[in-house]
PDB file of C-alpha atoms and ligand atoms in Angstrom:
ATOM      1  CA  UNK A   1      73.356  97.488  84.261  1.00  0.00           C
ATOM      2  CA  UNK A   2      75.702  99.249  86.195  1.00  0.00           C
ATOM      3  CA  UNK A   3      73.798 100.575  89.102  1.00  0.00           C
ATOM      4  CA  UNK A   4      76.578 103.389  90.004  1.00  0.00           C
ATOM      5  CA  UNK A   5      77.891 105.675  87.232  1.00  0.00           C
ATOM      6  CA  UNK A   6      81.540 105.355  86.435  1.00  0.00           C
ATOM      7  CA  UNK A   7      83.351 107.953  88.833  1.00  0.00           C
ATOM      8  CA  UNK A   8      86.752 109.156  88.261  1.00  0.00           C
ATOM      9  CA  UNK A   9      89.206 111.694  89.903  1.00  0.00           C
ATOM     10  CA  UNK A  10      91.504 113.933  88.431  1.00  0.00           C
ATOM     11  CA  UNK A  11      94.139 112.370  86.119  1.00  0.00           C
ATOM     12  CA  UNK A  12      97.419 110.936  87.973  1.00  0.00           C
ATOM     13  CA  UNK A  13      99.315 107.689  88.428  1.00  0.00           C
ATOM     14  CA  UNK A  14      99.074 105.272  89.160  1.00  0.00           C
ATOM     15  CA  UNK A  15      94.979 104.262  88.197  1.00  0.00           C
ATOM     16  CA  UNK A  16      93.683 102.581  90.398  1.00  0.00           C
ATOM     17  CA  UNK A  17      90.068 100.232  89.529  1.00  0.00           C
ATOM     18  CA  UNK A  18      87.842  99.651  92.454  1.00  0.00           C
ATOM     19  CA  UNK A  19      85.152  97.662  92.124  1.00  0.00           C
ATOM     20  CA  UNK A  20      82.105  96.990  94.228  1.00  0.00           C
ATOM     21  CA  UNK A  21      80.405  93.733  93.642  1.00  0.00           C
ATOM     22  CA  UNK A  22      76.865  92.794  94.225  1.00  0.00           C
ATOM     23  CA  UNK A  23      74.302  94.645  96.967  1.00  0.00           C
ATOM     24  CA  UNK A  24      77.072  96.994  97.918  1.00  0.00           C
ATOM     25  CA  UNK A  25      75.009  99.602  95.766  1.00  0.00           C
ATOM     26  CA  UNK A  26      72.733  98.833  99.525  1.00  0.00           C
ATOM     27  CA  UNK A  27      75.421 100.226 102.083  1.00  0.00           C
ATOM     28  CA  UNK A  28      73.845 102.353 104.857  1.00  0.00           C
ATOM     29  CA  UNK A  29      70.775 100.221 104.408  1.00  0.00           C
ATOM     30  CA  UNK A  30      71.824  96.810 104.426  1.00  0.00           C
ATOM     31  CA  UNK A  31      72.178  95.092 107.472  1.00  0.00           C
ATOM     32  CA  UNK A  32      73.340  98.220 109.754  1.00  0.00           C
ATOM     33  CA  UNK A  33      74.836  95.813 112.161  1.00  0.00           C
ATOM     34  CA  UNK A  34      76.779  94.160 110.026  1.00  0.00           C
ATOM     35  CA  UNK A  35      77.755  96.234 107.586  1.00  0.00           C
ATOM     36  CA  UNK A  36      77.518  99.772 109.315  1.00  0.00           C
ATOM     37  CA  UNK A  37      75.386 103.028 108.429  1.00  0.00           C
ATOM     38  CA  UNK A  38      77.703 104.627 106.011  1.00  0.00           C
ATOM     39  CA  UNK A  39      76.384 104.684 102.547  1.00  0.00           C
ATOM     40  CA  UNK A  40      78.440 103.136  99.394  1.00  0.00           C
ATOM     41  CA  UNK A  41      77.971 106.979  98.082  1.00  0.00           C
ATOM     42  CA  UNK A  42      80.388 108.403 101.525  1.00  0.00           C
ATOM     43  CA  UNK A  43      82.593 105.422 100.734  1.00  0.00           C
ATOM     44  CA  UNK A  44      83.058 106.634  97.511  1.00  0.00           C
ATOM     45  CA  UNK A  45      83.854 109.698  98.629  1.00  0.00           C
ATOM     46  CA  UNK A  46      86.527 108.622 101.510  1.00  0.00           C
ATOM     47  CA  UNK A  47      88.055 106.871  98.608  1.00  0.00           C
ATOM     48  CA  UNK A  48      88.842 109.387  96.382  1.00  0.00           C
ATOM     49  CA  UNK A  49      90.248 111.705  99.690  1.00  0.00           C
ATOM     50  CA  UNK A  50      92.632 108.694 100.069  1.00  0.00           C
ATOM     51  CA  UNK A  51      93.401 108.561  96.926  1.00  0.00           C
ATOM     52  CA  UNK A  52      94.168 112.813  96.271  1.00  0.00           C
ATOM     53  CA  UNK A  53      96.101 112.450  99.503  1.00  0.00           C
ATOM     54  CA  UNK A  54      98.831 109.251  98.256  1.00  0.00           C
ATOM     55  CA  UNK A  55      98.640 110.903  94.322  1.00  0.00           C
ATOM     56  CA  UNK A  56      96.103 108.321  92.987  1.00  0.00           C
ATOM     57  CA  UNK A  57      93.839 107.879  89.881  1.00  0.00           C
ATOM     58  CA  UNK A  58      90.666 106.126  90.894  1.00  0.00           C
ATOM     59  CA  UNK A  59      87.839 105.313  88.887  1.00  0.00           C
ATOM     60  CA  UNK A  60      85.195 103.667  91.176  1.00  0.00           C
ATOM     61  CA  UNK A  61      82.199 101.137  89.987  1.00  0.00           C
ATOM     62  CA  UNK A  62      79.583  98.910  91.125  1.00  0.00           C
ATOM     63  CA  UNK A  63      77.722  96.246  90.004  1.00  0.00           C
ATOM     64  CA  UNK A  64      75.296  93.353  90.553  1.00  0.00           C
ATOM     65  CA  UNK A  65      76.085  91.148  87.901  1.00  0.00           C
ATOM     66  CA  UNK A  66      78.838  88.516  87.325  1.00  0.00           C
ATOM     67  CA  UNK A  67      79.632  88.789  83.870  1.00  0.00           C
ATOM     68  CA  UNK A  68      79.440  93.073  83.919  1.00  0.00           C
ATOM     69  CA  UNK A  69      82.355  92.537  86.989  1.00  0.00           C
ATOM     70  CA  UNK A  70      84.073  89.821  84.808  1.00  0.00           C
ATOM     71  CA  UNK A  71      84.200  92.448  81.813  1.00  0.00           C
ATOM     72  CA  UNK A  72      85.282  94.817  84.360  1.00  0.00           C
ATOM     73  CA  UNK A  73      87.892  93.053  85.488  1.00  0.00           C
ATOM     74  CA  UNK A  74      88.993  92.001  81.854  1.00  0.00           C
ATOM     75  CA  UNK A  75      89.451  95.499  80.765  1.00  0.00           C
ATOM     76  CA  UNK A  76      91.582  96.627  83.560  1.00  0.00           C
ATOM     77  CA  UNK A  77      94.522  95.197  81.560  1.00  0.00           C
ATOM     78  CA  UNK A  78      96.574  98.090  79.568  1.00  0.00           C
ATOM     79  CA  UNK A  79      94.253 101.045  81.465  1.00  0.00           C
ATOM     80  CA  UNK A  80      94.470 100.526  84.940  1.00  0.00           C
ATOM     81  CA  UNK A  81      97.480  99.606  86.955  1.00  0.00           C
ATOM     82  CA  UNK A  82      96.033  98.098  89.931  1.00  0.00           C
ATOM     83  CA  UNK A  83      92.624  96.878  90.997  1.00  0.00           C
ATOM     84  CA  UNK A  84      90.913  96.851  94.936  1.00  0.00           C
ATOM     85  CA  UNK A  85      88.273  94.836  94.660  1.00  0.00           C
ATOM     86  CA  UNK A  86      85.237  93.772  97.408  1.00  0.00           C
ATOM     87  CA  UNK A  87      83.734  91.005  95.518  1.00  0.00           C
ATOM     88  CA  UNK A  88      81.035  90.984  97.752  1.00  0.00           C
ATOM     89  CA  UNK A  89      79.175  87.471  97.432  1.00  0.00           C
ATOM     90  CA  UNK A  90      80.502  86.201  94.841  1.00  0.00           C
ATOM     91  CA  UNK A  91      83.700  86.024  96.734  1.00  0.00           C
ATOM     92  CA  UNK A  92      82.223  83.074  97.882  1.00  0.00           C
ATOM     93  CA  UNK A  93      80.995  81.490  94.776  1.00  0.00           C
ATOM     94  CA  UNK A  94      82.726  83.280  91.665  1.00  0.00           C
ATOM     95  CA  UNK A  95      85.211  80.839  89.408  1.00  0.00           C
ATOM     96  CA  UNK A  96      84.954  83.123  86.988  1.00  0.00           C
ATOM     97  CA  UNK A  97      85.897  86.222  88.966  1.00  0.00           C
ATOM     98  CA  UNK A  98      88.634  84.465  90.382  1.00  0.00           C
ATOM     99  CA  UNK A  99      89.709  83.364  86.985  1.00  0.00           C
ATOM    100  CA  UNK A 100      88.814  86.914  85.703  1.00  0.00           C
ATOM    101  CA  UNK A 101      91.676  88.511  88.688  1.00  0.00           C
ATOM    102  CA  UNK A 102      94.422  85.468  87.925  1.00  0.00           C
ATOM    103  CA  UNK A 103      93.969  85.964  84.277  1.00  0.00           C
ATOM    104  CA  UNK A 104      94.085  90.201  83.796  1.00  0.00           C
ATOM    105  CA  UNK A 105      97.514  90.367  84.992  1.00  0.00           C
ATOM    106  CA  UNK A 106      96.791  93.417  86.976  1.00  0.00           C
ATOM    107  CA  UNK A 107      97.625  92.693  90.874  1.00  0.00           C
ATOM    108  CA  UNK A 108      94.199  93.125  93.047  1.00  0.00           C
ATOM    109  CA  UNK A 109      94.084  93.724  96.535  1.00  0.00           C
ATOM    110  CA  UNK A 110      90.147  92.116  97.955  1.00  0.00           C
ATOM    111  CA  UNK A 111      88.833  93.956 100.402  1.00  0.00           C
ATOM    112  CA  UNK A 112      85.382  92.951 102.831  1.00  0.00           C
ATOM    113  CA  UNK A 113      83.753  95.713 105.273  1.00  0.00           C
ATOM    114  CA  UNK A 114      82.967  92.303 107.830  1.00  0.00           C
ATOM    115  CA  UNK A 115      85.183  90.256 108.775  1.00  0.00           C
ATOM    116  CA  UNK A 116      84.232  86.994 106.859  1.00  0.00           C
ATOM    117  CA  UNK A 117      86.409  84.823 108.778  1.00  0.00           C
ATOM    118  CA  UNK A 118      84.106  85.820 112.131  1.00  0.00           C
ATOM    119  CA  UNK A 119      81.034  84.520 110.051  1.00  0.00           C
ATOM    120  CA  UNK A 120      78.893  82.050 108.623  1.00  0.00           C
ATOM    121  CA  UNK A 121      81.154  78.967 107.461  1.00  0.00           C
ATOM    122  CA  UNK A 122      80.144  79.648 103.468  1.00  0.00           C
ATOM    123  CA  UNK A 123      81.869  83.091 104.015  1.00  0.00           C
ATOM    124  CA  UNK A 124      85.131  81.737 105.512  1.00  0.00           C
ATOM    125  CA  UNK A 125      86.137  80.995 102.367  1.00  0.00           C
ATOM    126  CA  UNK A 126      87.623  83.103  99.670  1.00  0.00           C
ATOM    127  CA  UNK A 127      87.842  81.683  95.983  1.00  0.00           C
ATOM    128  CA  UNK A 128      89.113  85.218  94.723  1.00  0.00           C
ATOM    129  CA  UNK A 129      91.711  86.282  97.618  1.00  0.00           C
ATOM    130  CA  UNK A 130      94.216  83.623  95.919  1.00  0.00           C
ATOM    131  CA  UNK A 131      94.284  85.712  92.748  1.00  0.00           C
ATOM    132  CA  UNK A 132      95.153  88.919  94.720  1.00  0.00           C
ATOM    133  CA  UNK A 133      98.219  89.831  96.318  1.00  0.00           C
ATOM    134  CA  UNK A 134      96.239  90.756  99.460  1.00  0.00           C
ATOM    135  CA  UNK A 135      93.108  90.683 101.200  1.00  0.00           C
ATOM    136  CA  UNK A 136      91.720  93.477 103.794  1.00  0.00           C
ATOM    137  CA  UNK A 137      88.468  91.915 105.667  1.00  0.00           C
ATOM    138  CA  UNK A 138      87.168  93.223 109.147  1.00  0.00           C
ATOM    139  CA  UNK A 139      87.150  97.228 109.691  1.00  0.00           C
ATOM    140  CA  UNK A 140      84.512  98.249 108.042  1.00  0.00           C
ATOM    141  CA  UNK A 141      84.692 101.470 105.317  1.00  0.00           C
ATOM    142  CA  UNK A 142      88.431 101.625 106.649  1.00  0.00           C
ATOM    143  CA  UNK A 143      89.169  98.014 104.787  1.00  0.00           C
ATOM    144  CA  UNK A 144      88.715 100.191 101.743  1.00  0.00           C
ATOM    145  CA  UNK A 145      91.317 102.836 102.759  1.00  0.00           C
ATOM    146  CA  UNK A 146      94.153 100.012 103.985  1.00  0.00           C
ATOM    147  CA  UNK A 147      93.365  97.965 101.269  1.00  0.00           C
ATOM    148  CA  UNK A 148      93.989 100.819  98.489  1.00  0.00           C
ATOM    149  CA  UNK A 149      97.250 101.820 100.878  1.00  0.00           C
ATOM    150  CA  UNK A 150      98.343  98.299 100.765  1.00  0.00           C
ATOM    151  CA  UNK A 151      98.131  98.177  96.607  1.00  0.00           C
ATOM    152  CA  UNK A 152     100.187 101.277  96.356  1.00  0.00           C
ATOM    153  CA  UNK A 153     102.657  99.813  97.991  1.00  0.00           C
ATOM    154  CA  UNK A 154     102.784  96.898  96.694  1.00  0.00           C
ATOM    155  CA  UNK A 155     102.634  99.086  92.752  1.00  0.00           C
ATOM    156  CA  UNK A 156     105.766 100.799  94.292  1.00  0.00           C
ATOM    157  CA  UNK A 157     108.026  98.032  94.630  1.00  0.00           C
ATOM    158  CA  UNK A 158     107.345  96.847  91.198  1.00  0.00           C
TER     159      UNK A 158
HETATM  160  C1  DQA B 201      81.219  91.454 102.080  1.00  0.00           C
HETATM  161  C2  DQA B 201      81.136  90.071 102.743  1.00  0.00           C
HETATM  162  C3  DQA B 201      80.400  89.093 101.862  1.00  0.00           C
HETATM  163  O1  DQA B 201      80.302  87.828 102.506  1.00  0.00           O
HETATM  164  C4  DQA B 201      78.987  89.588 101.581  1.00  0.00           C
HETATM  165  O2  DQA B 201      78.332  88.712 100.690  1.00  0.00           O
HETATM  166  C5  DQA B 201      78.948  90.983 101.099  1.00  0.00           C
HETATM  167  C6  DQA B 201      79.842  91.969 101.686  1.00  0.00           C
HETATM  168  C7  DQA B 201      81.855  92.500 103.013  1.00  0.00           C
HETATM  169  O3  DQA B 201      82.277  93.533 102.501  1.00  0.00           O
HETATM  170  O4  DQA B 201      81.901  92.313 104.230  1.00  0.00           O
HETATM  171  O5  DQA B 201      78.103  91.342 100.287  1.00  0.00           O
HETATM  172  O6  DQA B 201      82.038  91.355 100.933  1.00  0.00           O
END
């Protein structure tokens, strides 16, 4: 089940996906240090200020299981223009979310509150990031902001 209801702001182009993979539905109380005291509900929310500030659509969900973010992923195609994505674990681990991103044909922009590449060595390593046109990984809530900056951009020179 999807732990967060679907949210979605006011209708505009382009729509933007985001997607919040496993545990994220935890923000605020997970790990503190790591992953700072803001909750996933307030990162929402900064979100969809970003995204009524550059003219964006954004429907925002989260969940904890593979195949729910792999049929997530798979109906982006024909709705959705662009996709930011924080994988969360399975970044680390998920074929078939990397398969899901490289096969939608909607560009993806990953995006990680830590930096992984400062972490344990199973983190360093992204299977997803090569099926996105960019990655955002180190600055906390603000990854999400850059990151959905960085895939309107990239939307506007297509
Ligand atoms: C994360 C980093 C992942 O390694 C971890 O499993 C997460 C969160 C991040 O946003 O920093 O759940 O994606």
């Amino acid at each position: 089940m999807m732990s967060n209801r679907k949210r979605e702001t006011s209708k505009k182009e382009p729509r933007i996906l985001v997607i919040h993979g496993p545990n994220l539905n935890l923000l605020g109380k997970r790990e503190p240090k790591v992953y700072g005291k803001t909750s996933l509900s307030k990162i929402n929310q900064l979100i969809e200020k970003e995204a009524d500030r550059l003219g964006i659509q954004v429907t925002i969900a989260q969940s904890n299981h593979e195949g729910e973010l792999v049929d997530l992923i798979g109906s982006a195609k024909g709705s959705y223009h662009g996709i930011l994505i924080n994988p969360a674990a399975y970044t680390h681990t998920s074929v078939a979310l990397r398969d899901a991103l490289a096969a939608c044909g909607v560009p993806a922009v990953e995006v990680h509150l830590s930096n992984i590449y400062a972490r344990e060595e199973f983190r360093q390593h992204s299977l997803t990031a090569p099926a996105c046109v960019g990655q955002v990984s180190g600055f906390g809530e603000a990854s999400y902001i850059l990151g959905l900056q960085g895939l309107f951009r990239a939307l506007k020179k297509r």
